[in-house]
PDB file of C-alpha atoms in Angstrom:
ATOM      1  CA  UNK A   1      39.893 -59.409  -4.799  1.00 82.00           C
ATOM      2  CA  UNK A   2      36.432 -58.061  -3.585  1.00 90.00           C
ATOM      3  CA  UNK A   3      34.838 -55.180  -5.402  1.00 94.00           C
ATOM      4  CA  UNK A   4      35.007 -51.660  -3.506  1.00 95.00           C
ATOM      5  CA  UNK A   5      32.502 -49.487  -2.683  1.00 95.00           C
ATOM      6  CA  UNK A   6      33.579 -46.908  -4.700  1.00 95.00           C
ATOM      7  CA  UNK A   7      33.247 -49.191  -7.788  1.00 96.00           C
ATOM      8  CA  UNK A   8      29.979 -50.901  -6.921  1.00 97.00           C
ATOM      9  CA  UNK A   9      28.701 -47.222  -7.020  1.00 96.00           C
ATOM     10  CA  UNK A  10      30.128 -46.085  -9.955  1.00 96.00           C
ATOM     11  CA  UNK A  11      29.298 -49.618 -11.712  1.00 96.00           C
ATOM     12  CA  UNK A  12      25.532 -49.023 -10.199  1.00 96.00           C
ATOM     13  CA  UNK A  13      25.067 -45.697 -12.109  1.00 94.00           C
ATOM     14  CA  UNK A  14      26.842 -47.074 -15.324  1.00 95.00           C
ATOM     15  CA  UNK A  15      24.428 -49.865 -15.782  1.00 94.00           C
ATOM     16  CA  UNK A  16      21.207 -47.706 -14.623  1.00 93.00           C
ATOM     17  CA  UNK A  17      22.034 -45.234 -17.076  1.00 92.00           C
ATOM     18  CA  UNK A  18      23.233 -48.202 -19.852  1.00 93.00           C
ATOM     19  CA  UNK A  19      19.921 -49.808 -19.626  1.00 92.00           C
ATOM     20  CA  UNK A  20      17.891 -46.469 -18.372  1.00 92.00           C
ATOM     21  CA  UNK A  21      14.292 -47.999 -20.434  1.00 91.00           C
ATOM     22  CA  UNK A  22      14.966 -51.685 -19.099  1.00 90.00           C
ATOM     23  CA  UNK A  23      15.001 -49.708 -15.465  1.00 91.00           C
ATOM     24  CA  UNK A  24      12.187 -48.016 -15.873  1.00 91.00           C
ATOM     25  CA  UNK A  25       9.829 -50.119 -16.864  1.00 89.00           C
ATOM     26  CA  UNK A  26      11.199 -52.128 -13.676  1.00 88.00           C
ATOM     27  CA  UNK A  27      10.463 -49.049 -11.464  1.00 88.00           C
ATOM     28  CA  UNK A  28       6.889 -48.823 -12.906  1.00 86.00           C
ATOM     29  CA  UNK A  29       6.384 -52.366 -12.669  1.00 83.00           C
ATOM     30  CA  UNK A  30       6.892 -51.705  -8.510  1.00 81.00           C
ATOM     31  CA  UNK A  31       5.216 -48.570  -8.932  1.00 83.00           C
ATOM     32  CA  UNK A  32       1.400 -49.780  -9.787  1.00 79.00           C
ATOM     33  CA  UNK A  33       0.977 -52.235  -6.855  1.00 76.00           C
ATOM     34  CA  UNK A  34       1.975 -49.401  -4.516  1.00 75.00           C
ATOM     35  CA  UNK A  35      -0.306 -47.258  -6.253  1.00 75.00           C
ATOM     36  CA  UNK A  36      -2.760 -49.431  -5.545  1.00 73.00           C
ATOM     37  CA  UNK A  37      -1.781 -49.646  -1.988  1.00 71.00           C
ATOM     38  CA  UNK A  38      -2.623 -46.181  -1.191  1.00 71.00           C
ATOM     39  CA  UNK A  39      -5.655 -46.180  -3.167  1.00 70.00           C
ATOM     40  CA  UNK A  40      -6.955 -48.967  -0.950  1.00 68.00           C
ATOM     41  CA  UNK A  41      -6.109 -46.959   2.362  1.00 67.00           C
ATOM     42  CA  UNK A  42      -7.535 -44.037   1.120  1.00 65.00           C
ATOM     43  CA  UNK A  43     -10.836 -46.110   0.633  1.00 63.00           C
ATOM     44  CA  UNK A  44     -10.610 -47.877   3.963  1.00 62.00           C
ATOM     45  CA  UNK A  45      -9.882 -44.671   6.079  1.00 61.00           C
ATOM     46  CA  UNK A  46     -12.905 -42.850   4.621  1.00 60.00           C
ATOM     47  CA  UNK A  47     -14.986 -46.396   4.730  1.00 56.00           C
ATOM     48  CA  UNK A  48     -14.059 -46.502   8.245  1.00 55.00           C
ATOM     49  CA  UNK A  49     -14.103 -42.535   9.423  1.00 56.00           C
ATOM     50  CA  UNK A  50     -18.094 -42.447   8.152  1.00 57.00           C
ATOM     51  CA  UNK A  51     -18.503 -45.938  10.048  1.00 54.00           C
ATOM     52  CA  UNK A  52     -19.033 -48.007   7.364  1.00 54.00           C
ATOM     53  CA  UNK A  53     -16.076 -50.424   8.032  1.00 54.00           C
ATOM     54  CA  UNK A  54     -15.023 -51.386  12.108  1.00 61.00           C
ATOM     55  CA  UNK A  55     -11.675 -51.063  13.622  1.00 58.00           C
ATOM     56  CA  UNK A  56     -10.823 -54.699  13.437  1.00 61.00           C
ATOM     57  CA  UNK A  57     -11.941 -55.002   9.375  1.00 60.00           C
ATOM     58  CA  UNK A  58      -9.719 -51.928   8.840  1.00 60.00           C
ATOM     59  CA  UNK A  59      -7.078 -53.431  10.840  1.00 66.00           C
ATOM     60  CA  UNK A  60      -7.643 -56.313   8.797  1.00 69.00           C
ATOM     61  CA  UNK A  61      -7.352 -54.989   5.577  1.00 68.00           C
ATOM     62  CA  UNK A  62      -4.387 -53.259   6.476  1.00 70.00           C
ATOM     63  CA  UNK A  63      -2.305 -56.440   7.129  1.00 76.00           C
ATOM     64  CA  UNK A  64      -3.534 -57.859   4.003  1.00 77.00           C
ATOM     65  CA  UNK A  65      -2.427 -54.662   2.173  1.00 73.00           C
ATOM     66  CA  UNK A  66       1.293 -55.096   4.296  1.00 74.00           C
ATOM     67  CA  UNK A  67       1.147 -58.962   3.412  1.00 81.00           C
ATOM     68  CA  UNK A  68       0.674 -58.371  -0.122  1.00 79.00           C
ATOM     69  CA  UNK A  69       3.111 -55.691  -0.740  1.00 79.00           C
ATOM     70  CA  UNK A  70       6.274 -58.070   1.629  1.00 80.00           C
ATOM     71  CA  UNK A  71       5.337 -60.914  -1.250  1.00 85.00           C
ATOM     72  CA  UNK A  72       5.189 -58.158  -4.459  1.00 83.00           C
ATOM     73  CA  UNK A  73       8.612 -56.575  -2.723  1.00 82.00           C
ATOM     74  CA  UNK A  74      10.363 -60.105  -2.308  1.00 86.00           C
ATOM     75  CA  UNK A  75       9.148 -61.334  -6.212  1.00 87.00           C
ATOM     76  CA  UNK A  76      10.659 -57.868  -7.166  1.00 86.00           C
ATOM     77  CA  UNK A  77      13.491 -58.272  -5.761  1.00 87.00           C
ATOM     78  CA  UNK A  78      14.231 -61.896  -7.131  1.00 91.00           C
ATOM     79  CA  UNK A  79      13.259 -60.546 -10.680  1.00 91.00           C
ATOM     80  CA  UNK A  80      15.135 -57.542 -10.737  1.00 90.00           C
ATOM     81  CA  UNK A  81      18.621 -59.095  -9.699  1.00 92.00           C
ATOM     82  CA  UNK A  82      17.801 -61.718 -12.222  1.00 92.00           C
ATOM     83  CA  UNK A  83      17.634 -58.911 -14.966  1.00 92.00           C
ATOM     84  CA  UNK A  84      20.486 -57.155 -13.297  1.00 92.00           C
ATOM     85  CA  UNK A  85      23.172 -59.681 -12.841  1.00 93.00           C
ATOM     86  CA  UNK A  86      21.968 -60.928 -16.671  1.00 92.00           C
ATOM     87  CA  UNK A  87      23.051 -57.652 -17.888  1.00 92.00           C
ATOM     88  CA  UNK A  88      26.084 -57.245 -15.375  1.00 92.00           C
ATOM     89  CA  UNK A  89      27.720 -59.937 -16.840  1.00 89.00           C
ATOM     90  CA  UNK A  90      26.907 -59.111 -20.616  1.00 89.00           C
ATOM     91  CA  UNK A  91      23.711 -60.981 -21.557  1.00 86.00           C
ATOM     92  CA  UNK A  92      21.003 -59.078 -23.064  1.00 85.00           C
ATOM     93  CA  UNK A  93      18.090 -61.744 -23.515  1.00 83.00           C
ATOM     94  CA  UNK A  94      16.938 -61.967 -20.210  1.00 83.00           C
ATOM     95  CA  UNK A  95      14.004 -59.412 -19.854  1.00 86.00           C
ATOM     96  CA  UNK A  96      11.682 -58.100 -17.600  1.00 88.00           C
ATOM     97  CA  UNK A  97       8.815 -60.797 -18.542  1.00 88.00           C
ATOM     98  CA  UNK A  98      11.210 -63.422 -18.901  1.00 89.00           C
ATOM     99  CA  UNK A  99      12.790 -62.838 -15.413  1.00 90.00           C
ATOM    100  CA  UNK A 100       9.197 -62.877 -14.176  1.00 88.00           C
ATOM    101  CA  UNK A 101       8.813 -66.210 -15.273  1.00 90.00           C
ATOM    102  CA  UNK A 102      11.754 -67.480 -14.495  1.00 91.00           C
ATOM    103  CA  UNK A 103      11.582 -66.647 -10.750  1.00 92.00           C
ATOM    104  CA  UNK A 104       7.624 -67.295 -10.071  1.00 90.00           C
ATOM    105  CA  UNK A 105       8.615 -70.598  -8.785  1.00 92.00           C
ATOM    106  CA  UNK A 106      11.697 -69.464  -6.482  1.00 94.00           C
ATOM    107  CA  UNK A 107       9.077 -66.804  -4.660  1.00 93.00           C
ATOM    108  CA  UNK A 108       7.817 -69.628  -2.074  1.00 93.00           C
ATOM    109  CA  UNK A 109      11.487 -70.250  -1.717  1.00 94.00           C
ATOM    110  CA  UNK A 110      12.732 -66.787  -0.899  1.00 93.00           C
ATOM    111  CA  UNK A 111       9.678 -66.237   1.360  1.00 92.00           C
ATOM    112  CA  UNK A 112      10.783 -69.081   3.439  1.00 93.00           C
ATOM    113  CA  UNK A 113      14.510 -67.570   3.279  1.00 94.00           C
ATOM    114  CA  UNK A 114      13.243 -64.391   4.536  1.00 91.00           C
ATOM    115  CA  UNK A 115      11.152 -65.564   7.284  1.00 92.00           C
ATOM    116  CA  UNK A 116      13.910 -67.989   8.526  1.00 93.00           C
ATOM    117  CA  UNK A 117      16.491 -65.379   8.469  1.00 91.00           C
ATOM    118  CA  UNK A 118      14.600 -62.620  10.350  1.00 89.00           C
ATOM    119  CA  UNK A 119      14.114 -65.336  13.320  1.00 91.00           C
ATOM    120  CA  UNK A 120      17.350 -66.064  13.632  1.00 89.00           C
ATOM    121  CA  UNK A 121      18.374 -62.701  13.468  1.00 88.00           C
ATOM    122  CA  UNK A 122      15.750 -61.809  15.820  1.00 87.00           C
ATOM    123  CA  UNK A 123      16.888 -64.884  18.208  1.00 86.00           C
ATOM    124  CA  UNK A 124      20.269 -63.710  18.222  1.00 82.00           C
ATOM    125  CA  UNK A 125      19.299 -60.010  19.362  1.00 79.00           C
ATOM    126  CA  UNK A 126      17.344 -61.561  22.142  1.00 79.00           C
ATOM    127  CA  UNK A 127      20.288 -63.828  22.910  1.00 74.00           C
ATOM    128  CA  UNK A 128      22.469 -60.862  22.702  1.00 74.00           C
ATOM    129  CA  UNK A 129      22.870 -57.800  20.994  1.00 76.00           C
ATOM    130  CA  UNK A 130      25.260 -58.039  18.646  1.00 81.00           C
ATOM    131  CA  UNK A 131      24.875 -61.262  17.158  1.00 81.00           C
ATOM    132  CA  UNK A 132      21.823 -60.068  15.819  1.00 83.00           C
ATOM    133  CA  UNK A 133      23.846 -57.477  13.727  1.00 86.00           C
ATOM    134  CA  UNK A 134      26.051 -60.823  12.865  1.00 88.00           C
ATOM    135  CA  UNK A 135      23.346 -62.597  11.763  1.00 89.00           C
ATOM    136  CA  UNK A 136      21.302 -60.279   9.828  1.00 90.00           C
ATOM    137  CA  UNK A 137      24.581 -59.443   7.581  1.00 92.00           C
ATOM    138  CA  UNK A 138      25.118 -63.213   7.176  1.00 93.00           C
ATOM    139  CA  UNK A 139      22.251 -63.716   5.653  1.00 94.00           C
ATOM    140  CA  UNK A 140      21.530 -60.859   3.744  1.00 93.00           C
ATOM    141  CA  UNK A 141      22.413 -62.087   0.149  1.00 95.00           C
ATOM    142  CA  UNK A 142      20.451 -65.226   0.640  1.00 94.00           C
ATOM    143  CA  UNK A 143      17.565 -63.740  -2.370  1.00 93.00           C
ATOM    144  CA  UNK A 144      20.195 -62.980  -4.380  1.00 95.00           C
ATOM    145  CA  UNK A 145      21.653 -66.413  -4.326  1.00 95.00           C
ATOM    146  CA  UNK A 146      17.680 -67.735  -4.829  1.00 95.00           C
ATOM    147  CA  UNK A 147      17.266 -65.367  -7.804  1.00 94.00           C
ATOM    148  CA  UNK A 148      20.645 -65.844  -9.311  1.00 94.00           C
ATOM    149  CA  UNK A 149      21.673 -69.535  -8.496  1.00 94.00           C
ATOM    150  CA  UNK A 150      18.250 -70.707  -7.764  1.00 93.00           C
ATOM    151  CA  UNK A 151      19.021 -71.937  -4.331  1.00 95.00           C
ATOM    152  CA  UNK A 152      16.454 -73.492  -2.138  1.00 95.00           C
ATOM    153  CA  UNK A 153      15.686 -71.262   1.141  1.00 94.00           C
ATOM    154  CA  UNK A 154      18.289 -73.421   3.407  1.00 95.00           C
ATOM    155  CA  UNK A 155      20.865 -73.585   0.915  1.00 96.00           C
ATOM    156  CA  UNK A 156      20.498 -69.477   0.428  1.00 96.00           C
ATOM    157  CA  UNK A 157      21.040 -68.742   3.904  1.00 95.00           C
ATOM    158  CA  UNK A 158      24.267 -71.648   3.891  1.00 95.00           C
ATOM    159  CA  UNK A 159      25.844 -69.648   0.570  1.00 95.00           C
ATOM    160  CA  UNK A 160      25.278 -66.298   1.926  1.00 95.00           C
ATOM    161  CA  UNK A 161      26.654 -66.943   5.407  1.00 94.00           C
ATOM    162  CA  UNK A 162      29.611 -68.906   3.680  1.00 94.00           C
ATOM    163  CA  UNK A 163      30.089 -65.644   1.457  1.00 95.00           C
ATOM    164  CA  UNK A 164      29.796 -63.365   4.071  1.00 94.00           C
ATOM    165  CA  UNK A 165      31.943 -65.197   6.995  1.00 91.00           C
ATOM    166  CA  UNK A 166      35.404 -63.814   7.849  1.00 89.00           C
ATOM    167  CA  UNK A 167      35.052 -60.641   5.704  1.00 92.00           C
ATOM    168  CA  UNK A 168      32.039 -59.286   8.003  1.00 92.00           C
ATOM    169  CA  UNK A 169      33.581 -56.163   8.419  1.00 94.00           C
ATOM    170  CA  UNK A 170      34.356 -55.962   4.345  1.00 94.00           C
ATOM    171  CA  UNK A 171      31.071 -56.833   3.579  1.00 95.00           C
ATOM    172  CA  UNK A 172      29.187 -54.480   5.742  1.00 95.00           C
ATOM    173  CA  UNK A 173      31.144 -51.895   4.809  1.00 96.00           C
ATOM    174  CA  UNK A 174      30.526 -52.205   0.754  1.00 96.00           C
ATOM    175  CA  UNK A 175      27.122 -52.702   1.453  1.00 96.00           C
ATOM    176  CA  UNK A 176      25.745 -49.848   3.502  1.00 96.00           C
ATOM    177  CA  UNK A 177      27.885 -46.884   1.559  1.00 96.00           C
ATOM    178  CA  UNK A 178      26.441 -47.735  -1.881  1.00 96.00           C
ATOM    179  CA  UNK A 179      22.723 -48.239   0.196  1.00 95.00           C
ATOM    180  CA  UNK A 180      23.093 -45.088   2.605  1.00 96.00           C
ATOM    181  CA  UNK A 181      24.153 -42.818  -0.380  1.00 96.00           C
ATOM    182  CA  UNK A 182      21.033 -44.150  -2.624  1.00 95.00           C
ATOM    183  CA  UNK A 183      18.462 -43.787   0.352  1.00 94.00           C
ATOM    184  CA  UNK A 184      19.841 -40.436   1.144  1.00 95.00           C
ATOM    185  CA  UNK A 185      19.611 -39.048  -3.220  1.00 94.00           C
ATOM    186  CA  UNK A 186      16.496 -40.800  -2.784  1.00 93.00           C
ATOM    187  CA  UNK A 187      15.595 -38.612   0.140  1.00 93.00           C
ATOM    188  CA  UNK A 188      16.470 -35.575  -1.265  1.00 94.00           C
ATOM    189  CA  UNK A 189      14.591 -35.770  -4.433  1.00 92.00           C
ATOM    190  CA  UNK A 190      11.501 -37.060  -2.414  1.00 89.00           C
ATOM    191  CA  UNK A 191      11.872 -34.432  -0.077  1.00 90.00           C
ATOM    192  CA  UNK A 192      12.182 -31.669  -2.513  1.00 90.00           C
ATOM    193  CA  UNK A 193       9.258 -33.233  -4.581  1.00 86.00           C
ATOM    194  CA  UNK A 194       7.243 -32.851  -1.235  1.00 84.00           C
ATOM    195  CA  UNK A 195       7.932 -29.389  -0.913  1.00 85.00           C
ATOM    196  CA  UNK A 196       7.031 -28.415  -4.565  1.00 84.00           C
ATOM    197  CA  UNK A 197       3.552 -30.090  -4.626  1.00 80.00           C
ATOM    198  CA  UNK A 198       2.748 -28.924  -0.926  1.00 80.00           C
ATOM    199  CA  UNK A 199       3.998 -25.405  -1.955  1.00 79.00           C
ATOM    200  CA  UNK A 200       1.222 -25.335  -4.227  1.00 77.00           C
ATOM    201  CA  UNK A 201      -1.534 -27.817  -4.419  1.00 70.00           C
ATOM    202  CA  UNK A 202      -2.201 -27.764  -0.525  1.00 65.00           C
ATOM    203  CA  UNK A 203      -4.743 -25.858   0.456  1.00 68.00           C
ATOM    204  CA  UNK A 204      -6.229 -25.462  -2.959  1.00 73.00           C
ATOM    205  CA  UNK A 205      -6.978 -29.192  -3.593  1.00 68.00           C
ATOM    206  CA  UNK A 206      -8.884 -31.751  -1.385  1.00 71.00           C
ATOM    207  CA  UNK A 207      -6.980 -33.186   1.538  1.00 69.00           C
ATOM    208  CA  UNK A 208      -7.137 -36.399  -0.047  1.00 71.00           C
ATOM    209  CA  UNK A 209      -6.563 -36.037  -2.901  1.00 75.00           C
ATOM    210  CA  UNK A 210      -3.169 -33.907  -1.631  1.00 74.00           C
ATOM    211  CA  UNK A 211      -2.612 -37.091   0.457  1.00 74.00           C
ATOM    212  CA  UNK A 212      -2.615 -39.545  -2.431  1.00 77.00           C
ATOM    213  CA  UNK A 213      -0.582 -37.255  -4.933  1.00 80.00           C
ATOM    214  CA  UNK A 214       1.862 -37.089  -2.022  1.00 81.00           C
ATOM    215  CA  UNK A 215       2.137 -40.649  -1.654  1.00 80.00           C
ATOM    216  CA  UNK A 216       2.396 -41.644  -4.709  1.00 82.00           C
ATOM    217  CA  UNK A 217       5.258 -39.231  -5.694  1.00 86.00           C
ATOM    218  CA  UNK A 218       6.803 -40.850  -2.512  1.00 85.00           C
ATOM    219  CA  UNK A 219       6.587 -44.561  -4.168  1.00 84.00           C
ATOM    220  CA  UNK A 220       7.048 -43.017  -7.390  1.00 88.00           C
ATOM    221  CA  UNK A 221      10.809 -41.747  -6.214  1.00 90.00           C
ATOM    222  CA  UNK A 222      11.340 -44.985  -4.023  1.00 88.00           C
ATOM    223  CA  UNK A 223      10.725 -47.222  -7.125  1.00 88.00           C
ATOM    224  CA  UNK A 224      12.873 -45.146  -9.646  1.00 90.00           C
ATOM    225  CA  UNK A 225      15.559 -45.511  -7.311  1.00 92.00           C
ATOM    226  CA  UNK A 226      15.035 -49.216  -6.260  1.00 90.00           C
ATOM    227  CA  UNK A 227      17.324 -50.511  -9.401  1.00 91.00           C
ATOM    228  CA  UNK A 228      19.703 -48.675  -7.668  1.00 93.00           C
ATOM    229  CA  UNK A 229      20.279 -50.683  -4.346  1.00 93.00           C
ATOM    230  CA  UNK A 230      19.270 -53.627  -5.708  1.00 92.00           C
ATOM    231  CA  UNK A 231      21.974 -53.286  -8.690  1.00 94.00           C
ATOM    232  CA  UNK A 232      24.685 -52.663  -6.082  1.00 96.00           C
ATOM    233  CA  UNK A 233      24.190 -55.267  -3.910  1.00 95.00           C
ATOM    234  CA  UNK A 234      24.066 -57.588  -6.690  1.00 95.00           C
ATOM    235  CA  UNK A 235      27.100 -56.439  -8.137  1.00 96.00           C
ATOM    236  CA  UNK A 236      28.354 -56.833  -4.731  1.00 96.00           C
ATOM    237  CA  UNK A 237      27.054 -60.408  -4.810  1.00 96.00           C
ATOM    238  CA  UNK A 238      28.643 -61.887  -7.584  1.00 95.00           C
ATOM    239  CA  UNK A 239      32.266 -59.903  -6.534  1.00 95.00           C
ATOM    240  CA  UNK A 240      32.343 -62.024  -3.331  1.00 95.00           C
ATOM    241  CA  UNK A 241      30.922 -65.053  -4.942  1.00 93.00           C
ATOM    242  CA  UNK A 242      34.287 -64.446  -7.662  1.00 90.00           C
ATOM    243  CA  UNK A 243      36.580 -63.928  -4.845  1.00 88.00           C
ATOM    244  CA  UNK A 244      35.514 -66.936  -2.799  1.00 83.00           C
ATOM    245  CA  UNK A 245      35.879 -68.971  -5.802  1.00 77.00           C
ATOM    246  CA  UNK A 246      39.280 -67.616  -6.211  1.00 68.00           C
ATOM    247  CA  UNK A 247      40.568 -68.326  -2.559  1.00 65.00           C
TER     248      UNK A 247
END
């Protein structure tokens, strides 16, 4: 029987707060590159505002910045559902610097995954609307069966549309009510964050320096909670992995 939502939540928060250090260091681990990240656009804006840098090298360096981020956010995601599904189902000895190791050489692998799943799913909403919906959800577990079950990138998108097939509906369902509630907590804390540090700081600190202590509080709260949708759609993952196996 597949997991519900409810329980994917509650089994989210349960392990977060179980392994609250393990999580932690995983949020700061996605934490420094996006540091970094707004460091660098900080020093590209002002290179290019006092005309030091053109409009096509700033351009430039912002698509690196984007490119570099897409592959950190992919090999975080591979490492932390390694960790997480490791301690989901009871083993402690897989770590942060051991998942990193393990799933270096799946990265190439999930990139390909991703890219062949967003042009599919793109195809099909130029072919029509809604298979592009159909798609997308098909194939939206194919990193988790790359970090997990080390799938190559074809064989990913093959497990998760075999997983996902004739429970669409199901599936959807238990996977944006665990996502929507931890985007929203995540919103609220972010948004309240905001308000405290522009309450007070604006206005008496530089505008940059505002603008990066805003930013980073906003990656700061999106990493912290990043366990948390990753966790749940692991969770979810493995349920419909059991229950296909079962059937």
């Amino acid at each position: 029987m597949l997991i519900s939502s409810r329980a994917i939540i509650s089994q989210s928060f349960s392990l977060y707060t179980k392994h609250l250090s393990l999580f932690l260091r995983a949020s700061l681990l996605l934490f420094l590159p996006s540091l970094l990240i707004v460091l660098s656009r900080v020093a590209s804006i002002s290179l290019f505002q006092n005309g030091v840098v053109p409009v096509s090298l700033n351009v430039g360096i912002f698509f690196i910045l984007f490119l570099f981020f897409s592959i950190i956010a992919i090999w975080y995601t591979l490492l932390l559902t390694r960790v997480v599904a490791a301690r989901y189902v009871g083993d402690n000895t897989t770590s942060i610097t051991t998942a990193l190791k393990e799933t270096r050489p799946l990265v190439f692998s999930a990139i390909g995954a991703s890219i062949l799943a967003t042009l599919i799913s793109i195809g099909g909403f130029f072919l029509f609307f809604i298979p592009g919906f159909i798609f997308s959800l098909w194939f939206i577990f194919a990193l988790y069966a790359i970090a997990i079950d080390k799938q190559k990138a074809v064989a990913s998108l093959k497990t998760s549309k075999h997983l996902v097939q004739g429970r669409w509906w199901a599936v959807l369902w238990r996977f944006l009510v665990p996502l929507v509630l931890f985007v929203f907590l995540a919103f609220l804390v972010q948004t309240v964050l905001k308000f405290l540090v522009t309450s007070t700081l604006v206005g008496i600190l530089p505008d940059t320096i505002a603008f990066i202590i805003l930013s980073s509080l906003t990656y700061l709260t999106a990493s912290l909670f990043a366990p948390f949708t990753t966790t749940a759609q692991t969770i979810l993952y493995l349920s419909l992995k059991q229950s296909a196996s079962e059937s």
